[in-house]
């Protein structure tokens, strides 16, 4: 399959599956327990219908939004995700360059495989740093100081991952960093030798944000073990309030799902919240971000920027979220499969397709700018 034959999320997913060894594809594609929430994240959009208006004079379309003080040319951004070097040797460099080209925001994870400083040099667009609250409080302070020095615009604390989700696909293959695979997992790698050649002929795998804190040579670090052993389950609202004060700038919480928590985020001075169930990878059976969006926008949308991610595969999904009241929409697997399939060229094609879909759909809706998208254009079944 060729890149120019990819016209949708599903095409990129098929291309990535053909290229990646099974354990790595399953790491991207998999979720927690029975993966019910993962499936619902996308199907939730099907229960919402668009009601277009016509003859509205939509010759020029403005897709720009302002979120957490950042001006984005598109109402979507590339959410920070871990371990991108495993998917393609260009990793976060490809995502940073593509996001910069399309004038939108991107993020680097604590588990990123390129340093946040290098990513900052690649893209002129806004950058977020997504981090986890570690038991090592010194590491937390060091991360914030490093991000400030690097010129990061937005700090993003993930709050739904104080322990690892039950990702059974990873358990079956033995997926871990460094690789400690089961026999079935090793066979899957043997079936994709091109990936292996690419992997060993480029720079070695590393986690620059955790240098000096994680021993990559001292045994396998499964993702579940990282969450369970290194992250601090005692994280409290008082801890976060102190971090917000210390940062003194744009600060958002990723993984907020209840109205009560959204209100507390406002109270401690956060400037944004991201409704997210971690792509269905943490608590299976949890509500989807789209289904919860109206409730939270109505409660706090006039006091804090409400963003959402999860299950977004089409421009119409983005329009529905914006119409309910989201200020912007995060993309995860939507750009990870293209990254795995073709590196920077894949991410650029995916963002270009999304931009074209949103622009076309805005015209068909009779809306010339994002602020014209309202709930009056929606019906829920």
mmCIF file of C-alpha atoms in Angstrom:
data_model
loop_
_atom_site.group_PDB
_atom_site.id
_atom_site.type_symbol
_atom_site.label_atom_id
_atom_site.label_comp_id
_atom_site.label_asym_id
_atom_site.label_seq_id
_atom_site.Cartn_x
_atom_site.Cartn_y
_atom_site.Cartn_z
ATOM 1 C CA UNK A 1 0.000 0.000 0.000
ATOM 2 C CA UNK A 2 1.318 3.434 -0.949
ATOM 3 C CA UNK A 3 1.009 6.620 1.083
ATOM 4 C CA UNK A 4 -0.913 8.437 -1.651
ATOM 5 C CA UNK A 5 -3.476 5.643 -1.513
ATOM 6 C CA UNK A 6 -4.287 6.506 2.114
ATOM 7 C CA UNK A 7 -7.434 8.600 2.374
ATOM 8 C CA UNK A 8 -8.628 7.891 5.900
ATOM 9 C CA UNK A 9 -7.644 6.815 9.404
ATOM 10 C CA UNK A 10 -8.426 3.211 8.477
ATOM 11 C CA UNK A 11 -6.081 3.297 5.471
ATOM 12 C CA UNK A 12 -3.211 4.554 7.644
ATOM 13 C CA UNK A 13 -3.984 1.901 10.251
ATOM 14 C CA UNK A 14 -3.790 -0.858 7.637
ATOM 15 C CA UNK A 15 -0.523 0.519 6.279
ATOM 16 C CA UNK A 16 0.972 0.705 9.778
ATOM 17 C CA UNK A 17 -0.164 -2.846 10.557
ATOM 18 C CA UNK A 18 1.566 -4.104 7.419
ATOM 19 C CA UNK A 19 4.842 -2.432 8.430
ATOM 20 C CA UNK A 20 5.049 -2.880 12.200
ATOM 21 C CA UNK A 21 5.834 -6.027 14.181
ATOM 22 C CA UNK A 22 2.717 -7.248 15.967
ATOM 23 C CA UNK A 23 3.751 -6.228 19.514
ATOM 24 C CA UNK A 24 4.390 -2.624 18.467
ATOM 25 C CA UNK A 25 1.220 -2.351 16.411
ATOM 26 C CA UNK A 26 -0.732 -3.749 19.354
ATOM 27 C CA UNK A 27 0.886 -1.246 21.696
ATOM 28 C CA UNK A 28 -0.530 1.606 19.574
ATOM 29 C CA UNK A 29 -3.806 -0.079 18.737
ATOM 30 C CA UNK A 30 -4.566 -1.746 22.047
ATOM 31 C CA UNK A 31 -6.433 -0.557 25.120
ATOM 32 C CA UNK A 32 -7.458 -1.750 28.576
ATOM 33 C CA UNK A 33 -9.396 -4.890 29.543
ATOM 34 C CA UNK A 34 -12.049 -5.670 26.910
ATOM 35 C CA UNK A 35 -11.367 -2.413 25.016
ATOM 36 C CA UNK A 36 -15.002 -1.342 25.360
ATOM 37 C CA UNK A 37 -14.183 2.308 26.030
ATOM 38 C CA UNK A 38 -11.713 2.343 23.128
ATOM 39 C CA UNK A 39 -14.492 1.340 20.722
ATOM 40 C CA UNK A 40 -17.052 3.681 22.273
ATOM 41 C CA UNK A 41 -14.734 6.675 21.898
ATOM 42 C CA UNK A 42 -15.408 6.688 18.168
ATOM 43 C CA UNK A 43 -18.943 5.270 18.113
ATOM 44 C CA UNK A 44 -20.074 8.062 20.468
ATOM 45 C CA UNK A 45 -19.876 10.486 17.553
ATOM 46 C CA UNK A 46 -22.354 8.344 15.604
ATOM 47 C CA UNK A 47 -25.094 9.200 18.103
ATOM 48 C CA UNK A 48 -24.831 12.868 17.154
ATOM 49 C CA UNK A 49 -26.186 14.211 13.852
ATOM 50 C CA UNK A 50 -25.162 17.390 12.076
ATOM 51 C CA UNK A 51 -27.879 19.759 10.841
ATOM 52 C CA UNK A 52 -26.387 21.954 8.099
ATOM 53 C CA UNK A 53 -27.459 25.384 6.968
ATOM 54 C CA UNK A 54 -27.202 26.491 3.323
ATOM 55 C CA UNK A 55 -26.716 29.714 1.373
ATOM 56 C CA UNK A 56 -24.494 31.206 4.057
ATOM 57 C CA UNK A 57 -21.715 32.639 1.900
ATOM 58 C CA UNK A 58 -18.821 30.382 2.857
ATOM 59 C CA UNK A 59 -16.247 31.292 0.248
ATOM 60 C CA UNK A 60 -13.513 31.857 2.836
ATOM 61 C CA UNK A 61 -13.142 29.487 5.762
ATOM 62 C CA UNK A 62 -11.226 30.360 8.935
ATOM 63 C CA UNK A 63 -10.143 27.220 10.815
ATOM 64 C CA UNK A 64 -8.058 29.015 13.434
ATOM 65 C CA UNK A 65 -8.685 28.805 17.166
ATOM 66 C CA UNK A 66 -7.064 30.189 20.287
ATOM 67 C CA UNK A 67 -6.608 27.731 23.120
ATOM 68 C CA UNK A 68 -4.713 28.292 26.360
ATOM 69 C CA UNK A 69 -3.353 31.494 24.886
ATOM 70 C CA UNK A 70 -1.985 29.741 21.780
ATOM 71 C CA UNK A 71 -3.121 30.639 18.280
ATOM 72 C CA UNK A 72 -3.559 27.511 16.142
ATOM 73 C CA UNK A 73 -4.195 27.479 12.403
ATOM 74 C CA UNK A 74 -6.253 24.302 12.867
ATOM 75 C CA UNK A 75 -8.708 23.328 15.612
ATOM 76 C CA UNK A 76 -6.833 20.044 16.102
ATOM 77 C CA UNK A 77 -3.394 19.354 17.596
ATOM 78 C CA UNK A 78 -1.054 16.381 17.989
ATOM 79 C CA UNK A 79 -1.446 15.077 21.536
ATOM 80 C CA UNK A 80 1.767 14.008 23.279
ATOM 81 C CA UNK A 81 2.297 10.259 23.079
ATOM 82 C CA UNK A 82 5.061 7.979 24.305
ATOM 83 C CA UNK A 83 7.773 5.927 22.610
ATOM 84 C CA UNK A 84 7.419 7.332 19.082
ATOM 85 C CA UNK A 85 10.946 6.184 18.087
ATOM 86 C CA UNK A 86 9.623 2.614 18.156
ATOM 87 C CA UNK A 87 7.012 3.393 15.518
ATOM 88 C CA UNK A 88 9.375 5.149 13.103
ATOM 89 C CA UNK A 89 12.989 6.255 13.453
ATOM 90 C CA UNK A 90 11.998 9.916 12.937
ATOM 91 C CA UNK A 91 9.718 9.756 15.982
ATOM 92 C CA UNK A 92 8.824 13.067 17.608
ATOM 93 C CA UNK A 93 10.967 14.948 15.093
ATOM 94 C CA UNK A 94 8.489 14.032 12.370
ATOM 95 C CA UNK A 95 5.514 15.122 14.451
ATOM 96 C CA UNK A 96 7.125 18.412 15.478
ATOM 97 C CA UNK A 97 7.995 19.263 11.879
ATOM 98 C CA UNK A 98 4.552 18.336 10.555
ATOM 99 C CA UNK A 99 2.739 20.265 13.283
ATOM 100 C CA UNK A 100 4.918 23.294 12.605
ATOM 101 C CA UNK A 101 4.183 23.110 8.884
ATOM 102 C CA UNK A 102 0.435 23.085 9.524
ATOM 103 C CA UNK A 103 0.570 25.750 12.204
ATOM 104 C CA UNK A 104 -0.761 23.696 15.064
ATOM 105 C CA UNK A 105 0.304 22.562 18.506
ATOM 106 C CA UNK A 106 2.107 19.364 19.400
ATOM 107 C CA UNK A 107 3.497 17.844 22.545
ATOM 108 C CA UNK A 108 6.397 15.814 23.870
ATOM 109 C CA UNK A 109 5.816 13.181 26.536
ATOM 110 C CA UNK A 110 7.817 12.331 29.640
ATOM 111 C CA UNK A 111 8.241 9.031 27.802
ATOM 112 C CA UNK A 112 9.218 10.824 24.603
ATOM 113 C CA UNK A 113 12.200 9.544 22.624
ATOM 114 C CA UNK A 114 13.404 12.998 21.529
ATOM 115 C CA UNK A 115 14.286 15.711 24.010
ATOM 116 C CA UNK A 116 11.767 18.479 24.465
ATOM 117 C CA UNK A 117 14.579 20.963 23.696
ATOM 118 C CA UNK A 118 15.282 19.401 20.291
ATOM 119 C CA UNK A 119 11.587 19.239 19.460
ATOM 120 C CA UNK A 120 11.285 22.916 20.421
ATOM 121 C CA UNK A 121 13.996 23.791 17.867
ATOM 122 C CA UNK A 122 12.226 21.913 15.071
ATOM 123 C CA UNK A 123 8.807 23.547 15.224
ATOM 124 C CA UNK A 124 7.832 27.173 15.446
ATOM 125 C CA UNK A 125 4.358 26.217 16.626
ATOM 126 C CA UNK A 126 3.202 26.022 20.250
ATOM 127 C CA UNK A 127 4.567 23.078 22.218
ATOM 128 C CA UNK A 128 3.181 21.382 25.288
ATOM 129 C CA UNK A 129 5.135 19.184 27.653
ATOM 130 C CA UNK A 130 3.113 16.279 28.967
ATOM 131 C CA UNK A 131 4.404 14.851 32.189
ATOM 132 C CA UNK A 132 3.481 12.408 34.914
ATOM 133 C CA UNK A 133 3.769 13.013 38.644
ATOM 134 C CA UNK A 134 6.609 10.793 39.857
ATOM 135 C CA UNK A 135 7.331 9.541 43.337
ATOM 136 C CA UNK A 136 10.649 11.336 42.941
ATOM 137 C CA UNK A 137 9.551 14.908 43.721
ATOM 138 C CA UNK A 138 12.955 16.178 42.647
ATOM 139 C CA UNK A 139 12.350 14.740 39.194
ATOM 140 C CA UNK A 140 9.014 16.573 38.999
ATOM 141 C CA UNK A 141 10.632 19.901 39.872
ATOM 142 C CA UNK A 142 13.474 19.247 37.449
ATOM 143 C CA UNK A 143 11.001 18.530 34.629
ATOM 144 C CA UNK A 144 9.164 21.803 35.175
ATOM 145 C CA UNK A 145 12.364 23.857 35.345
ATOM 146 C CA UNK A 146 13.681 22.190 32.210
ATOM 147 C CA UNK A 147 10.453 22.859 30.311
ATOM 148 C CA UNK A 148 10.483 26.518 31.326
ATOM 149 C CA UNK A 149 14.077 26.921 30.186
ATOM 150 C CA UNK A 150 13.262 25.254 26.858
ATOM 151 C CA UNK A 151 10.484 27.759 26.150
ATOM 152 C CA UNK A 152 7.555 25.358 26.438
ATOM 153 C CA UNK A 153 4.285 27.298 26.236
ATOM 154 C CA UNK A 154 1.946 24.880 28.006
ATOM 155 C CA UNK A 155 2.466 22.377 30.809
ATOM 156 C CA UNK A 156 0.179 19.362 30.614
ATOM 157 C CA UNK A 157 -0.103 17.093 33.653
ATOM 158 C CA UNK A 158 -1.697 13.724 32.969
ATOM 159 C CA UNK A 159 -3.849 12.843 35.981
ATOM 160 C CA UNK A 160 -5.562 9.583 34.962
ATOM 161 C CA UNK A 161 -2.465 7.371 35.038
ATOM 162 C CA UNK A 162 -1.326 7.061 38.636
ATOM 163 C CA UNK A 163 -1.286 3.326 37.992
ATOM 164 C CA UNK A 164 -1.098 1.369 34.767
ATOM 165 C CA UNK A 165 -4.146 0.164 32.869
ATOM 166 C CA UNK A 166 -4.640 -3.533 32.188
ATOM 167 C CA UNK A 167 -3.404 -3.700 28.603
ATOM 168 C CA UNK A 168 -3.731 -7.378 27.866
ATOM 169 C CA UNK A 169 -2.402 -7.229 24.324
ATOM 170 C CA UNK A 170 0.960 -6.056 25.717
ATOM 171 C CA UNK A 171 0.922 -8.835 28.311
ATOM 172 C CA UNK A 172 0.375 -11.484 25.649
ATOM 173 C CA UNK A 173 3.313 -10.300 23.524
ATOM 174 C CA UNK A 174 5.600 -9.348 26.413
ATOM 175 C CA UNK A 175 5.952 -5.806 25.064
ATOM 176 C CA UNK A 176 8.399 -3.839 27.204
ATOM 177 C CA UNK A 177 11.263 -1.362 26.991
ATOM 178 C CA UNK A 178 13.922 -2.700 26.310
ATOM 179 C CA UNK A 179 12.326 -5.623 24.484
ATOM 180 C CA UNK A 180 11.681 -8.713 26.597
ATOM 181 C CA UNK A 181 9.319 -10.545 24.301
ATOM 182 C CA UNK A 182 7.413 -13.787 24.583
ATOM 183 C CA UNK A 183 8.055 -16.434 21.933
ATOM 184 C CA UNK A 184 4.928 -15.295 20.095
ATOM 185 C CA UNK A 185 6.182 -11.711 20.234
ATOM 186 C CA UNK A 186 9.606 -12.680 18.855
ATOM 187 C CA UNK A 187 7.981 -14.525 15.965
ATOM 188 C CA UNK A 188 6.001 -11.370 15.144
ATOM 189 C CA UNK A 189 9.237 -9.360 14.997
ATOM 190 C CA UNK A 190 10.854 -11.991 12.765
ATOM 191 C CA UNK A 191 7.986 -11.613 10.311
ATOM 192 C CA UNK A 192 8.768 -7.890 9.813
ATOM 193 C CA UNK A 193 12.539 -7.793 9.127
ATOM 194 C CA UNK A 194 12.369 -4.405 7.363
ATOM 195 C CA UNK A 195 11.279 -2.759 10.606
ATOM 196 C CA UNK A 196 14.162 -4.424 12.448
ATOM 197 C CA UNK A 197 16.738 -3.289 9.895
ATOM 198 C CA UNK A 198 15.398 0.257 10.118
ATOM 199 C CA UNK A 199 15.489 0.141 13.907
ATOM 200 C CA UNK A 200 19.086 -1.033 14.275
ATOM 201 C CA UNK A 201 20.524 1.193 11.526
ATOM 202 C CA UNK A 202 19.377 4.429 13.160
ATOM 203 C CA UNK A 203 20.179 6.017 16.510
ATOM 204 C CA UNK A 204 19.624 3.945 19.611
ATOM 205 C CA UNK A 205 16.415 4.113 21.586
ATOM 206 C CA UNK A 206 16.438 6.485 24.551
ATOM 207 C CA UNK A 207 14.121 8.418 26.849
ATOM 208 C CA UNK A 208 15.813 11.844 27.118
ATOM 209 C CA UNK A 209 13.299 13.284 29.576
ATOM 210 C CA UNK A 210 14.104 10.507 32.058
ATOM 211 C CA UNK A 211 17.879 10.384 31.643
ATOM 212 C CA UNK A 212 19.458 9.569 34.984
ATOM 213 C CA UNK A 213 16.159 8.433 36.445
ATOM 214 C CA UNK A 214 15.353 5.228 34.522
ATOM 215 C CA UNK A 215 17.974 2.546 33.987
ATOM 216 C CA UNK A 216 17.286 1.308 30.479
ATOM 217 C CA UNK A 217 19.927 -1.388 30.751
ATOM 218 C CA UNK A 218 18.980 -2.857 34.093
ATOM 219 C CA UNK A 219 16.019 -4.970 33.052
ATOM 220 C CA UNK A 220 12.808 -4.632 31.153
ATOM 221 C CA UNK A 221 10.581 -1.679 31.976
ATOM 222 C CA UNK A 222 7.053 -2.498 30.930
ATOM 223 C CA UNK A 223 4.768 0.451 30.482
ATOM 224 C CA UNK A 224 2.541 -0.940 33.207
ATOM 225 C CA UNK A 225 5.526 -1.193 35.568
ATOM 226 C CA UNK A 226 6.553 2.378 34.790
ATOM 227 C CA UNK A 227 3.127 3.651 35.818
ATOM 228 C CA UNK A 228 2.863 1.377 38.837
ATOM 229 C CA UNK A 229 6.399 1.680 40.222
ATOM 230 C CA UNK A 230 7.540 5.196 39.298
ATOM 231 C CA UNK A 231 4.379 7.289 39.456
ATOM 232 C CA UNK A 232 2.932 8.582 42.718
ATOM 233 C CA UNK A 233 -0.611 7.366 43.505
ATOM 234 C CA UNK A 234 -0.760 9.819 46.418
ATOM 235 C CA UNK A 235 -0.952 12.749 43.977
ATOM 236 C CA UNK A 236 -3.522 15.210 45.348
ATOM 237 C CA UNK A 237 -5.166 18.500 44.420
ATOM 238 C CA UNK A 238 -2.809 20.257 46.835
ATOM 239 C CA UNK A 239 0.191 18.852 44.949
ATOM 240 C CA UNK A 240 -1.195 20.062 41.633
ATOM 241 C CA UNK A 241 -2.071 23.494 43.010
ATOM 242 C CA UNK A 242 1.548 23.904 44.090
ATOM 243 C CA UNK A 243 2.752 22.954 40.606
ATOM 244 C CA UNK A 244 0.360 25.430 38.975
ATOM 245 C CA UNK A 245 1.719 28.195 41.184
ATOM 246 C CA UNK A 246 5.317 27.193 40.528
ATOM 247 C CA UNK A 247 4.810 27.102 36.747
ATOM 248 C CA UNK A 248 3.065 30.475 36.674
ATOM 249 C CA UNK A 249 1.740 30.115 33.116
ATOM 250 C CA UNK A 250 -0.537 28.022 30.928
ATOM 251 C CA UNK A 251 -1.212 24.774 32.806
ATOM 252 C CA UNK A 252 -3.715 22.082 31.870
ATOM 253 C CA UNK A 253 -4.832 18.782 33.351
ATOM 254 C CA UNK A 254 -5.283 15.854 30.963
ATOM 255 C CA UNK A 255 -7.687 13.141 32.040
ATOM 256 C CA UNK A 256 -10.368 15.209 33.780
ATOM 257 C CA UNK A 257 -13.816 13.650 33.255
ATOM 258 C CA UNK A 258 -16.125 14.813 36.054
ATOM 259 C CA UNK A 259 -17.755 18.186 36.633
ATOM 260 C CA UNK A 260 -16.463 18.198 40.201
ATOM 261 C CA UNK A 261 -12.872 17.789 39.027
ATOM 262 C CA UNK A 262 -13.330 20.393 36.301
ATOM 263 C CA UNK A 263 -14.480 22.918 38.896
ATOM 264 C CA UNK A 264 -11.516 22.127 41.131
ATOM 265 C CA UNK A 265 -9.154 22.653 38.177
ATOM 266 C CA UNK A 266 -10.631 26.131 37.786
ATOM 267 C CA UNK A 267 -10.281 26.817 41.497
ATOM 268 C CA UNK A 268 -6.553 26.008 41.602
ATOM 269 C CA UNK A 269 -5.765 28.218 38.612
ATOM 270 C CA UNK A 270 -5.504 25.818 35.673
ATOM 271 C CA UNK A 271 -6.081 27.459 32.297
ATOM 272 C CA UNK A 272 -7.198 24.317 30.490
ATOM 273 C CA UNK A 273 -8.578 20.831 30.988
ATOM 274 C CA UNK A 274 -8.513 17.955 28.545
ATOM 275 C CA UNK A 275 -11.414 15.547 28.711
ATOM 276 C CA UNK A 276 -9.811 12.200 28.012
ATOM 277 C CA UNK A 277 -9.969 8.558 29.018
ATOM 278 C CA UNK A 278 -6.431 7.999 27.719
ATOM 279 C CA UNK A 279 -7.666 6.467 24.481
ATOM 280 C CA UNK A 280 -9.440 3.730 26.436
ATOM 281 C CA UNK A 281 -6.081 2.564 27.777
ATOM 282 C CA UNK A 282 -6.710 3.073 31.497
ATOM 283 C CA UNK A 283 -10.194 2.483 32.983
ATOM 284 C CA UNK A 284 -12.270 0.339 30.662
ATOM 285 C CA UNK A 285 -15.964 1.098 30.905
ATOM 286 C CA UNK A 286 -15.365 4.783 31.556
ATOM 287 C CA UNK A 287 -17.474 7.382 29.788
ATOM 288 C CA UNK A 288 -16.296 8.844 26.514
ATOM 289 C CA UNK A 289 -14.952 12.382 26.408
ATOM 290 C CA UNK A 290 -17.445 13.392 23.722
ATOM 291 C CA UNK A 291 -20.419 12.131 25.738
ATOM 292 C CA UNK A 292 -19.181 14.064 28.777
ATOM 293 C CA UNK A 293 -18.278 17.232 26.910
ATOM 294 C CA UNK A 294 -21.566 19.177 27.115
ATOM 295 C CA UNK A 295 -21.904 18.616 30.856
ATOM 296 C CA UNK A 296 -18.450 20.010 31.552
ATOM 297 C CA UNK A 297 -18.642 22.884 29.053
ATOM 298 C CA UNK A 298 -21.906 23.989 30.672
ATOM 299 C CA UNK A 299 -20.316 23.868 34.127
ATOM 300 C CA UNK A 300 -16.957 25.584 33.518
ATOM 301 C CA UNK A 301 -16.623 26.489 29.841
ATOM 302 C CA UNK A 302 -16.835 30.214 30.560
ATOM 303 C CA UNK A 303 -13.924 30.034 33.023
ATOM 304 C CA UNK A 304 -11.446 27.574 31.527
ATOM 305 C CA UNK A 305 -10.566 26.226 28.085
ATOM 306 C CA UNK A 306 -12.186 22.816 27.630
ATOM 307 C CA UNK A 307 -10.465 20.485 25.176
ATOM 308 C CA UNK A 308 -11.167 16.840 24.404
ATOM 309 C CA UNK A 309 -9.518 13.851 22.793
ATOM 310 C CA UNK A 310 -10.424 10.249 22.141
ATOM 311 C CA UNK A 311 -11.672 8.380 19.096
ATOM 312 C CA UNK A 312 -11.397 11.254 16.615
ATOM 313 C CA UNK A 313 -11.029 9.875 13.101
ATOM 314 C CA UNK A 314 -12.890 12.353 10.875
ATOM 315 C CA UNK A 315 -13.365 16.052 10.314
ATOM 316 C CA UNK A 316 -17.030 15.636 11.199
ATOM 317 C CA UNK A 317 -15.997 14.321 14.612
ATOM 318 C CA UNK A 318 -14.028 17.518 15.153
ATOM 319 C CA UNK A 319 -16.972 19.682 14.070
ATOM 320 C CA UNK A 320 -19.276 17.897 16.493
ATOM 321 C CA UNK A 321 -16.893 18.439 19.404
ATOM 322 C CA UNK A 322 -16.385 22.105 18.525
ATOM 323 C CA UNK A 323 -20.139 22.591 18.185
ATOM 324 C CA UNK A 324 -20.703 21.241 21.696
ATOM 325 C CA UNK A 325 -18.140 23.703 23.033
ATOM 326 C CA UNK A 326 -14.630 22.240 22.887
ATOM 327 C CA UNK A 327 -11.982 24.875 22.156
ATOM 328 C CA UNK A 328 -9.786 22.350 20.310
ATOM 329 C CA UNK A 329 -9.526 18.610 19.733
ATOM 330 C CA UNK A 330 -6.541 16.354 20.373
ATOM 331 C CA UNK A 331 -5.399 13.662 17.927
ATOM 332 C CA UNK A 332 -3.505 10.550 19.022
ATOM 333 C CA UNK A 333 -3.742 7.352 17.019
ATOM 334 C CA UNK A 334 -4.913 9.513 14.111
ATOM 335 C CA UNK A 335 -1.297 10.674 13.574
ATOM 336 C CA UNK A 336 0.540 7.711 15.150
ATOM 337 C CA UNK A 337 -0.515 5.225 12.478
ATOM 338 C CA UNK A 338 0.638 7.572 9.674
ATOM 339 C CA UNK A 339 3.885 8.149 11.579
ATOM 340 C CA UNK A 340 4.444 4.403 11.777
ATOM 341 C CA UNK A 341 3.547 3.980 8.118
ATOM 342 C CA UNK A 342 5.670 6.724 6.586
ATOM 343 C CA UNK A 343 7.334 9.042 9.098
ATOM 344 C CA UNK A 344 6.998 12.796 8.610
ATOM 345 C CA UNK A 345 5.404 12.390 5.191
ATOM 346 C CA UNK A 346 2.698 10.250 6.772
ATOM 347 C CA UNK A 347 1.938 12.730 9.550
ATOM 348 C CA UNK A 348 1.802 15.569 7.043
ATOM 349 C CA UNK A 349 -0.594 13.668 4.812
ATOM 350 C CA UNK A 350 -2.829 12.857 7.782
ATOM 351 C CA UNK A 351 -2.941 16.494 8.915
ATOM 352 C CA UNK A 352 -3.566 17.643 5.349
ATOM 353 C CA UNK A 353 -6.478 15.230 4.997
ATOM 354 C CA UNK A 354 -7.900 16.383 8.325
ATOM 355 C CA UNK A 355 -7.576 20.043 7.332
ATOM 356 C CA UNK A 356 -9.309 19.366 4.011
ATOM 357 C CA UNK A 357 -12.094 17.416 5.695
ATOM 358 C CA UNK A 358 -12.759 20.122 8.284
ATOM 359 C CA UNK A 359 -12.724 22.889 5.686
ATOM 360 C CA UNK A 360 -15.072 20.990 3.361
ATOM 361 C CA UNK A 361 -17.381 20.034 6.198
ATOM 362 C CA UNK A 362 -17.484 23.629 7.464
ATOM 363 C CA UNK A 363 -18.651 24.744 4.020
ATOM 364 C CA UNK A 364 -21.277 22.033 3.947
ATOM 365 C CA UNK A 365 -22.433 23.126 7.401
ATOM 366 C CA UNK A 366 -22.736 26.747 6.271
ATOM 367 C CA UNK A 367 -20.109 27.944 8.774
ATOM 368 C CA UNK A 368 -17.269 30.257 7.774
ATOM 369 C CA UNK A 369 -15.443 30.166 11.124
ATOM 370 C CA UNK A 370 -15.195 27.889 14.131
ATOM 371 C CA UNK A 371 -17.136 30.294 16.351
ATOM 372 C CA UNK A 372 -20.182 29.797 14.105
ATOM 373 C CA UNK A 373 -20.380 26.127 15.135
ATOM 374 C CA UNK A 374 -23.018 25.819 17.866
ATOM 375 C CA UNK A 375 -25.278 23.194 19.383
ATOM 376 C CA UNK A 376 -28.126 24.499 17.230
ATOM 377 C CA UNK A 377 -26.483 22.523 14.414
ATOM 378 C CA UNK A 378 -26.602 19.215 16.362
ATOM 379 C CA UNK A 379 -29.221 16.607 17.201
ATOM 380 C CA UNK A 380 -28.573 13.669 19.518
ATOM 381 C CA UNK A 381 -30.228 10.297 19.046
#
